[in-house]
Short mmCIF file of C-alpha atoms and ligand atoms in Angstrom, two decimals:
data_model
loop_
_atom_site.label_atom_id
_atom_site.label_comp_id
_atom_site.label_asym_id
_atom_site.label_seq_id
_atom_site.Cartn_x
_atom_site.Cartn_y
_atom_site.Cartn_z
CA UNK A 25 9.24 -17.02 -25.20
CA UNK A 26 7.85 -17.10 -21.69
CA UNK A 27 9.48 -15.92 -18.51
CA UNK A 28 9.18 -17.90 -15.32
CA UNK A 29 7.10 -16.51 -12.49
CA UNK A 30 4.06 -15.26 -14.35
CA UNK A 31 2.75 -18.28 -16.16
CA UNK A 32 1.00 -21.13 -14.46
CA UNK A 33 3.48 -22.90 -12.22
CA UNK A 34 3.91 -26.68 -12.27
CA UNK A 35 2.29 -26.85 -8.85
CA UNK A 36 -0.67 -24.90 -10.13
CA UNK A 37 -1.14 -27.27 -13.05
CA UNK A 38 -1.08 -30.28 -10.72
CA UNK A 39 -3.58 -28.62 -8.37
CA UNK A 40 -5.84 -27.54 -11.20
CA UNK A 41 -6.12 -31.15 -12.34
CA UNK A 42 -7.29 -32.10 -8.85
CA UNK A 43 -9.69 -29.18 -8.49
CA UNK A 44 -11.67 -28.58 -11.64
CA UNK A 45 -14.03 -25.81 -10.51
CA UNK A 46 -13.40 -22.41 -12.10
CA UNK A 47 -13.10 -20.54 -8.80
CA UNK A 48 -10.44 -22.92 -7.57
CA UNK A 49 -8.49 -22.76 -10.80
CA UNK A 50 -8.31 -18.98 -10.68
CA UNK A 51 -6.79 -19.23 -7.22
CA UNK A 52 -3.74 -20.86 -8.71
CA UNK A 53 -3.26 -18.52 -11.64
CA UNK A 54 -0.71 -15.75 -11.46
CA UNK A 55 -1.44 -12.71 -13.56
CA UNK A 56 1.22 -10.29 -14.60
CA UNK A 57 0.06 -6.68 -14.78
CA UNK A 58 2.28 -4.19 -16.65
CA UNK A 59 1.87 -0.49 -15.94
CA UNK A 60 3.83 2.69 -15.14
CA UNK A 61 2.39 3.67 -11.79
CA UNK A 62 5.43 4.08 -9.58
CA UNK A 63 5.08 7.32 -7.58
CA UNK A 64 3.59 7.10 -4.06
CA UNK A 65 -0.03 7.67 -5.15
CA UNK A 66 0.36 5.65 -8.33
CA UNK A 67 1.77 2.76 -6.32
CA UNK A 68 -1.18 3.01 -3.91
CA UNK A 69 -3.56 2.90 -6.88
CA UNK A 70 -1.74 -0.15 -8.28
CA UNK A 71 -2.12 -1.80 -4.87
CA UNK A 72 -5.89 -1.20 -4.98
CA UNK A 73 -5.91 -2.89 -8.35
CA UNK A 74 -3.92 -5.80 -7.01
CA UNK A 75 -6.26 -6.22 -4.03
CA UNK A 76 -9.33 -6.17 -6.25
CA UNK A 77 -7.91 -8.87 -8.51
CA UNK A 78 -6.69 -10.92 -5.57
CA UNK A 79 -10.22 -10.85 -4.20
CA UNK A 80 -11.16 -12.69 -7.38
CA UNK A 81 -8.65 -15.35 -6.42
CA UNK A 82 -5.64 -14.48 -8.57
CA UNK A 83 -2.05 -14.01 -7.61
CA UNK A 84 -0.72 -10.78 -9.08
CA UNK A 85 2.78 -10.03 -10.27
CA UNK A 86 3.05 -6.29 -10.38
CA UNK A 87 5.24 -5.35 -13.34
CA UNK A 88 5.68 -1.62 -12.78
CA UNK A 89 8.06 0.16 -15.17
CA UNK A 90 9.55 3.40 -13.94
CA UNK A 91 9.06 6.45 -16.16
CA UNK A 92 6.29 9.04 -16.01
CA UNK A 93 3.70 8.98 -18.81
CA UNK A 94 4.71 5.42 -19.63
CA UNK A 95 7.90 6.38 -21.49
CA UNK A 96 9.60 3.12 -20.48
CA UNK A 97 6.51 0.95 -20.06
CA UNK A 98 5.22 1.26 -23.60
CA UNK A 99 8.64 0.37 -25.05
CA UNK A 100 8.96 -2.65 -22.76
CA UNK A 101 5.44 -3.75 -23.61
CA UNK A 102 6.08 -3.55 -27.35
CA UNK A 103 9.34 -5.46 -27.02
CA UNK A 104 7.66 -8.18 -25.00
CA UNK A 105 4.77 -8.54 -27.42
CA UNK A 106 7.27 -8.89 -30.28
CA UNK A 107 8.97 -11.66 -28.29
CA UNK A 108 5.60 -13.39 -27.82
CA UNK A 109 5.90 -12.71 -24.11
CA UNK A 110 2.99 -10.34 -23.49
CA UNK A 111 1.84 -9.78 -19.91
CA UNK A 112 -1.72 -10.82 -19.02
CA UNK A 113 -2.95 -7.30 -18.38
CA UNK A 114 -1.43 -3.96 -19.39
CA UNK A 115 -2.07 -0.27 -19.15
CA UNK A 116 -2.64 1.03 -22.68
CA UNK A 117 -4.32 4.31 -23.53
CA UNK A 118 -6.15 5.69 -26.53
CA UNK A 119 -5.90 4.89 -30.25
CA UNK A 120 -3.31 2.15 -29.64
CA UNK A 121 -6.12 0.11 -28.06
CA UNK A 122 -7.98 0.13 -31.38
CA UNK A 123 -4.91 -0.65 -33.41
CA UNK A 124 -3.81 -3.56 -31.26
CA UNK A 125 -7.38 -4.85 -30.96
CA UNK A 126 -7.63 -4.87 -34.74
CA UNK A 127 -4.55 -7.09 -34.83
CA UNK A 128 -6.25 -9.51 -32.46
CA UNK A 129 -4.07 -9.06 -29.38
CA UNK A 130 -6.81 -8.47 -26.80
CA UNK A 131 -9.82 -10.21 -25.37
CA UNK A 132 -13.03 -8.52 -26.44
CA UNK A 133 -14.93 -7.34 -23.36
CA UNK A 134 -18.34 -7.38 -25.00
CA UNK A 135 -19.17 -10.94 -24.06
CA UNK A 136 -20.90 -10.72 -20.74
CA UNK A 137 -24.22 -9.02 -20.21
CA UNK A 138 -23.15 -8.25 -16.62
CA UNK A 139 -20.35 -6.02 -17.82
CA UNK A 140 -22.76 -3.79 -19.61
CA UNK A 141 -23.31 -1.89 -16.39
CA UNK A 142 -19.79 -0.54 -16.92
CA UNK A 143 -19.97 0.03 -20.65
CA UNK A 144 -23.46 1.50 -20.45
CA UNK A 145 -22.26 4.04 -17.93
CA UNK A 146 -19.43 5.59 -19.90
CA UNK A 147 -19.66 8.88 -21.69
CA UNK A 148 -19.29 8.41 -25.44
CA UNK A 149 -15.74 9.83 -25.76
CA UNK A 150 -14.57 7.38 -23.09
CA UNK A 151 -16.35 4.44 -24.71
CA UNK A 152 -14.95 5.40 -28.11
CA UNK A 153 -11.43 5.37 -26.70
CA UNK A 154 -11.67 1.77 -25.52
CA UNK A 155 -13.72 0.42 -28.44
CA UNK A 156 -12.90 -1.03 -31.82
CA UNK A 157 -15.82 -1.60 -34.20
CA UNK A 158 -18.26 -0.76 -31.37
CA UNK A 159 -16.87 -3.49 -29.10
CA UNK A 160 -14.99 -2.61 -25.92
CA UNK A 161 -11.45 -3.94 -25.66
CA UNK A 162 -10.23 -2.19 -22.50
CA UNK A 163 -11.52 -1.30 -19.07
CA UNK A 164 -11.37 2.48 -18.59
CA UNK A 165 -10.56 3.19 -14.95
CA UNK A 166 -10.17 6.92 -14.49
CA UNK A 167 -10.20 10.21 -16.39
CA UNK A 168 -7.33 12.59 -15.77
CA UNK A 169 -7.37 16.32 -16.42
CA UNK A 170 -4.00 17.30 -17.87
CA UNK A 171 -4.48 21.09 -17.76
CA UNK A 172 -4.32 21.45 -13.99
CA UNK A 173 -2.60 24.26 -12.09
CA UNK A 174 -1.31 23.27 -8.68
CA UNK A 175 -0.22 26.06 -6.38
CA UNK A 176 1.06 26.65 -2.90
CA UNK A 177 -1.90 28.17 -1.09
CA UNK A 178 0.22 29.68 1.68
CA UNK A 179 2.26 31.61 -0.90
CA UNK A 180 -0.87 32.60 -2.79
CA UNK A 181 -2.40 33.93 0.46
CA UNK A 182 0.80 35.76 1.34
CA UNK A 183 0.90 37.56 -2.02
CA UNK A 184 -2.88 37.92 -2.38
CA UNK A 185 -3.05 35.74 -5.51
CA UNK A 186 -6.03 33.94 -7.03
CA UNK A 187 -5.70 31.47 -9.92
CA UNK A 188 -5.11 33.61 -13.02
CA UNK A 189 -7.79 34.05 -15.66
CA UNK A 190 -5.64 34.80 -18.68
CA UNK A 191 -2.06 34.65 -19.91
CA UNK A 192 -1.17 38.27 -19.11
CA UNK A 193 -2.37 38.11 -15.52
CA UNK A 194 -0.64 34.76 -15.09
CA UNK A 195 2.70 36.26 -16.22
CA UNK A 196 2.21 39.09 -13.72
CA UNK A 197 1.89 36.52 -10.95
CA UNK A 198 4.98 34.65 -12.14
CA UNK A 199 6.90 37.96 -12.20
CA UNK A 200 5.73 38.86 -8.72
CA UNK A 201 6.86 35.55 -7.24
CA UNK A 202 10.17 35.79 -9.04
CA UNK A 203 10.81 39.30 -7.71
CA UNK A 204 10.10 37.97 -4.21
CA UNK A 205 12.84 35.35 -4.68
CA UNK A 206 10.48 32.39 -5.10
CA UNK A 207 10.74 29.95 -7.99
CA UNK A 208 7.47 30.73 -9.81
CA UNK A 209 7.10 27.48 -11.72
CA UNK A 210 8.27 24.03 -10.65
CA UNK A 211 9.16 22.00 -13.70
CA UNK A 212 11.52 19.29 -14.75
CA UNK A 213 13.12 18.75 -18.09
CA UNK A 214 11.91 15.33 -19.09
CA UNK A 215 10.75 15.30 -22.72
CA UNK A 216 7.18 14.22 -21.84
CA UNK A 217 6.92 16.86 -19.09
CA UNK A 218 8.00 19.57 -21.51
CA UNK A 219 5.47 18.37 -24.05
CA UNK A 220 2.74 18.22 -21.38
CA UNK A 221 3.49 21.84 -20.55
CA UNK A 222 3.30 22.70 -24.25
CA UNK A 223 -0.07 21.07 -24.82
CA UNK A 224 -1.48 22.89 -21.81
CA UNK A 225 -0.17 26.17 -23.24
CA UNK A 226 -1.59 25.29 -26.65
CA UNK A 227 -5.01 24.65 -25.05
CA UNK A 228 -5.16 28.23 -23.76
CA UNK A 229 -3.56 29.80 -26.83
CA UNK A 230 -5.18 28.14 -29.82
CA UNK A 231 -8.88 27.71 -30.51
CA UNK A 232 -10.28 24.21 -29.89
CA UNK A 233 -10.49 23.77 -33.67
CA UNK A 234 -6.84 24.59 -34.13
CA UNK A 235 -5.90 22.33 -31.22
CA UNK A 236 -7.84 19.58 -32.96
CA UNK A 237 -6.18 20.23 -36.31
CA UNK A 238 -2.71 20.18 -34.76
CA UNK A 239 -2.95 17.37 -32.23
CA UNK A 240 -5.45 15.01 -33.85
CA UNK A 241 -5.19 15.68 -37.56
CA UNK A 242 -1.60 16.95 -37.77
CA UNK A 243 -2.85 19.41 -40.35
CA UNK A 244 0.10 21.18 -41.97
CA UNK A 245 -1.45 24.62 -42.26
CA UNK A 246 -2.39 24.62 -38.56
CA UNK A 247 1.08 23.36 -37.65
CA UNK A 248 2.60 26.21 -39.64
CA UNK A 249 0.08 28.79 -38.44
CA UNK A 250 0.13 31.75 -36.06
CA UNK A 251 -1.53 30.02 -33.09
CA UNK A 252 1.12 27.32 -33.14
CA UNK A 253 3.85 29.99 -33.38
CA UNK A 254 2.42 31.89 -30.43
CA UNK A 255 2.12 28.70 -28.38
CA UNK A 256 5.78 27.92 -29.03
CA UNK A 257 6.75 31.48 -28.08
CA UNK A 258 4.83 31.25 -24.80
CA UNK A 259 6.18 27.77 -24.08
CA UNK A 260 9.74 29.04 -24.39
CA UNK A 261 8.91 32.17 -22.38
CA UNK A 262 8.07 30.00 -19.36
CA UNK A 263 11.67 28.80 -19.10
CA UNK A 264 12.69 32.04 -17.45
CA UNK A 265 10.34 31.26 -14.54
CA UNK A 266 11.92 27.91 -13.74
CA UNK A 267 14.96 26.84 -11.83
CA UNK A 268 17.88 25.68 -13.96
CA UNK A 269 16.31 22.69 -15.66
CA UNK A 270 16.80 19.29 -14.12
CA UNK A 271 15.70 15.91 -15.33
CA UNK A 272 13.63 14.62 -12.43
CA UNK A 273 10.30 12.94 -11.79
CA UNK A 274 7.12 15.00 -12.01
CA UNK A 275 6.47 14.31 -8.33
CA UNK A 276 9.69 16.11 -7.35
CA UNK A 277 8.33 19.29 -8.90
CA UNK A 278 5.04 18.71 -7.07
CA UNK A 279 7.07 18.31 -3.86
CA UNK A 280 8.70 21.72 -4.44
CA UNK A 281 5.26 23.34 -4.56
CA UNK A 282 4.11 21.31 -1.58
CA UNK A 283 7.07 22.53 0.48
CA UNK A 284 6.68 26.16 -0.62
CA UNK A 285 9.95 26.11 -2.57
CA UNK A 286 8.06 26.95 -5.74
CA UNK A 287 4.78 28.71 -6.37
CA UNK A 288 3.02 26.59 -8.99
CA UNK A 289 3.19 23.58 -11.24
CA UNK A 290 1.32 22.81 -14.44
CA UNK A 291 0.74 19.09 -14.43
CA UNK A 292 -1.96 16.47 -14.77
CA UNK A 293 -4.24 16.08 -11.77
CA UNK A 294 -2.36 12.91 -10.78
CA UNK A 295 -0.23 15.46 -8.87
CA UNK A 296 -3.26 16.02 -6.61
CA UNK A 297 -3.38 12.30 -5.90
CA UNK A 298 0.26 12.57 -4.89
CA UNK A 299 -0.40 15.44 -2.50
CA UNK A 300 -3.32 13.55 -1.00
CA UNK A 301 -1.04 10.55 -0.51
CA UNK A 302 1.60 12.67 1.26
CA UNK A 303 -0.97 14.36 3.48
CA UNK A 304 -3.36 11.57 4.37
CA UNK A 305 -1.91 8.33 3.06
CA UNK A 306 -4.56 8.53 0.35
CA UNK A 307 -7.39 7.87 2.80
CA UNK A 308 -10.58 7.42 0.82
CA UNK A 309 -13.01 10.27 1.49
CA UNK A 310 -10.31 12.63 2.77
CA UNK A 311 -9.38 16.01 1.31
CA UNK A 312 -6.06 17.66 0.75
CA UNK A 313 -5.74 20.46 3.26
CA UNK A 314 -5.38 24.11 2.37
CA UNK A 315 -1.61 23.99 2.00
CA UNK A 316 -2.12 23.20 -1.70
CA UNK A 317 -4.64 24.75 -4.06
CA UNK A 318 -5.55 23.78 -7.58
CA UNK A 319 -7.64 24.91 -10.49
CA UNK A 320 -8.11 24.21 -14.16
CA UNK A 321 -5.52 26.24 -16.06
CA UNK A 322 -7.86 29.10 -17.03
CA UNK A 323 -9.21 27.54 -20.17
CA UNK A 324 -12.73 26.53 -20.99
CA UNK A 325 -11.28 23.27 -22.19
CA UNK A 326 -10.88 19.93 -20.49
CA UNK A 327 -7.62 18.41 -21.67
CA UNK A 328 -8.00 14.75 -20.79
CA UNK A 329 -6.62 11.25 -20.83
CA UNK A 330 -8.21 7.98 -19.71
CA UNK A 331 -6.24 5.29 -17.87
CA UNK A 332 -7.32 1.91 -19.15
CA UNK A 333 -6.35 -1.75 -18.98
CA UNK A 334 -6.34 -4.39 -21.72
CA UNK A 335 -6.32 -8.19 -21.35
CA UNK A 336 -3.96 -10.06 -23.67
CA UNK A 337 -5.32 -13.16 -25.35
CA UNK A 338 -1.91 -14.81 -25.18
CA UNK A 339 -1.98 -14.59 -21.37
CA UNK A 340 -3.33 -16.97 -18.75
CA UNK A 341 -6.86 -15.60 -18.74
CA UNK A 342 -9.90 -17.38 -20.09
CA UNK A 343 -12.83 -15.41 -21.53
CA UNK A 344 -14.88 -16.07 -18.41
CA UNK A 345 -12.10 -14.92 -16.10
CA UNK A 346 -11.68 -11.74 -18.11
CA UNK A 347 -15.37 -10.96 -17.81
CA UNK A 348 -15.27 -11.41 -14.04
CA UNK A 349 -12.26 -9.10 -13.73
CA UNK A 350 -13.92 -6.53 -15.94
CA UNK A 351 -16.93 -6.61 -13.69
CA UNK A 352 -14.72 -6.16 -10.65
CA UNK A 353 -12.67 -3.27 -12.06
CA UNK A 354 -15.74 -1.71 -13.62
CA UNK A 355 -17.60 -1.74 -10.33
CA UNK A 356 -18.60 1.78 -9.27
CA UNK A 357 -17.23 1.48 -5.75
CA UNK A 358 -13.85 0.27 -7.06
CA UNK A 359 -13.76 3.07 -9.62
CA UNK A 360 -14.57 5.65 -6.95
CA UNK A 361 -11.76 4.47 -4.68
CA UNK A 362 -9.24 4.07 -7.50
CA UNK A 363 -9.96 7.54 -8.93
CA UNK A 364 -9.69 9.17 -5.54
CA UNK A 365 -6.25 7.68 -4.85
CA UNK A 366 -5.14 8.45 -8.41
CA UNK A 367 -6.31 12.07 -8.31
CA UNK A 368 -8.78 11.57 -11.15
CA UNK A 369 -12.48 11.12 -11.79
CA UNK A 370 -13.98 7.66 -12.26
CA UNK A 371 -14.48 6.61 -15.87
CA UNK A 372 -17.93 5.34 -14.86
CA UNK A 373 -20.34 8.23 -14.84
CA UNK A 374 -22.52 6.84 -12.06
CA UNK A 375 -19.63 6.33 -9.59
CA UNK A 376 -19.35 8.69 -6.62
CA UNK A 377 -16.97 11.60 -6.99
CA UNK A 378 -14.05 12.61 -4.84
CA UNK A 379 -14.66 15.37 -2.30
CA UNK A 380 -11.69 17.24 -3.79
CA UNK A 381 -13.16 20.46 -5.29
CA UNK A 382 -10.78 20.31 -8.26
CA UNK A 383 -11.86 16.80 -9.10
CA UNK A 384 -15.54 17.61 -8.71
CA UNK A 385 -14.91 20.53 -11.10
CA UNK A 386 -13.10 18.21 -13.49
CA UNK A 387 -16.15 15.90 -13.59
CA UNK A 388 -18.47 18.84 -14.26
CA UNK A 389 -16.16 20.37 -16.88
CA UNK A 390 -15.70 17.04 -18.63
CA UNK A 391 -19.45 17.06 -19.23
CA UNK A 392 -19.88 20.77 -19.97
CA UNK A 393 -16.69 22.12 -21.52
CA UNK A 394 -14.96 21.43 -24.79
CA UNK A 395 -13.02 18.21 -24.42
CA UNK A 396 -9.53 18.14 -25.84
CA UNK A 397 -7.78 14.76 -25.98
CA UNK A 398 -4.22 14.88 -24.70
CA UNK A 399 -1.58 13.96 -27.24
CA UNK A 400 1.20 13.40 -24.72
CA UNK A 401 -1.03 11.19 -22.58
CA UNK A 402 -1.96 9.15 -25.63
CA UNK A 403 -5.57 10.10 -26.19
CA UNK A 404 -5.20 12.06 -29.43
CA UNK A 405 -2.97 10.14 -31.83
CA UNK A 406 -0.86 7.06 -32.31
CA UNK A 407 2.44 6.55 -30.48
CA UNK A 408 4.64 7.46 -33.47
CA UNK A 409 2.96 10.86 -33.90
CA UNK A 410 3.19 11.51 -30.18
CA UNK A 411 6.88 10.70 -30.15
CA UNK A 412 7.68 13.01 -33.06
CA UNK A 413 5.94 15.87 -31.23
CA UNK A 414 7.65 15.15 -27.93
CA UNK A 415 11.13 15.06 -29.42
CA UNK A 416 10.60 18.21 -31.48
CA UNK A 417 9.25 20.12 -28.49
CA UNK A 418 12.04 18.91 -26.23
CA UNK A 419 14.70 20.02 -28.73
CA UNK A 420 13.00 23.38 -29.13
CA UNK A 421 12.64 23.96 -25.40
CA UNK A 422 16.27 23.12 -24.67
CA UNK A 423 17.86 25.01 -27.52
CA UNK A 424 17.10 28.72 -27.53
CA UNK A 425 18.77 29.14 -30.91
CA UNK A 426 16.06 27.08 -32.63
CA UNK A 427 13.99 29.32 -34.78
CA UNK A 428 10.22 29.10 -34.29
CA UNK A 429 9.30 29.05 -37.97
CA UNK A 430 11.96 26.45 -38.71
CA UNK A 431 10.71 24.30 -35.83
CA UNK A 432 7.18 24.46 -37.23
CA UNK A 433 8.33 23.59 -40.75
CA UNK A 434 10.44 20.68 -39.56
CA UNK A 435 7.68 19.32 -37.32
CA UNK A 436 5.10 19.56 -40.09
CA UNK A 437 7.46 17.74 -42.48
CA UNK A 438 8.22 14.98 -39.97
CA UNK A 439 4.53 14.47 -39.29
CA UNK A 440 3.68 14.46 -43.00
CA UNK A 441 6.18 11.66 -43.46
CA UNK A 442 4.12 9.55 -41.03
CA UNK A 443 0.84 10.01 -42.89
C1 LIG B 20 -1.10 8.52 -16.89
C2 LIG B 20 -1.28 8.67 -15.41
C3 LIG B 20 0.09 8.78 -14.73
C4 LIG B 20 0.90 9.89 -15.40
C5 LIG B 20 2.28 10.09 -14.80
C6 LIG B 20 -0.18 9.58 -17.46
O1 LIG B 20 0.08 9.33 -18.81
O2 LIG B 20 -2.35 8.61 -17.53
O3 LIG B 20 -1.96 7.57 -14.89
O4 LIG B 20 -0.08 9.02 -13.37
O5 LIG B 20 1.05 9.58 -16.76
O6 LIG B 20 3.05 8.95 -14.90
#
């Protein structure tokens, strides 16, 4: 089943018959791009993407699905693929790329020698995320750091605070802000935001090995173990530092910190892109001013996710067209500009870095620290595993009567059923 508006129009077919050259044909092709970038900075990043593809002569239909972390977009994408109505290009992250590639849904991107400048300039964890049987099937655009602390610098200066170095000193800061009548932690009660908070807490509470066993292997003994129990305890403890929970976009919580209505937020570094957008309109090369500070959330770990795009074989794109788009989106200047607007680091290692100190640190840490793939942001496990975690954590966070041990047992059992 095909919808109107994103396939080749009748006029385009007529024109393509009259103008056989490839460049001319592309000018008449409309490509539908499905993604979940809808906040101010995300929209600006999607516009950069659109411009880049339009420069290659395509018309772009931007199919943006509201819902942070792709909660709506992935469901819509699956439904459309089942209806044989896949978009031409879609944002897909992590192991799903491999699984769908194995089923033959995507163009392989290995075909053109030119594109090797992109694929030769990726670090191996990034290449592995977009590859199936050593062949790339997605263009990685930018690497996000999920364990980012964003804080109101004016409030930090007023109370003489520096980013905390461990859990105990962090709680002291939260207590201090609370006693001064300031909401210590901006947070909203969407299931994926709760789970993002949890995985950031887990990254500073459990050892990297345990994180790995829980989030990548879903190992029962780690799920039932002490580090998991302590992470759940800490996760729940943070509720007392939040305003009564509301179900709002992540950017609303960022706005509270920006306006000094809350002290801090734990969120992916896309929140920095948002602040940059509010302050400077996302001007490339500009820096967020000292109203907002940021740092990695005191771990020696880089909790990451990689935004990437796949090209559906059922779409309007020929192999050659795909290779040209890959070259365009894999270009180091494009990756630099995209990452800056997005609040991330370019996937390409040889692309210039943002002047934002937090992002420069993210690039350095991604090379030097232990890398932990984010489960919530789809880098660690398949969608079904991710969803079981998210729902269990959301239930636990919202219901104080849920026993920690019972939550662990139930989660381990649910995950075992998926294996
Ligand atoms: C994506 C980011 C996006 C964020 C919030 C993450 O899963 O990787 O690109 O900005 O969700 O929607």
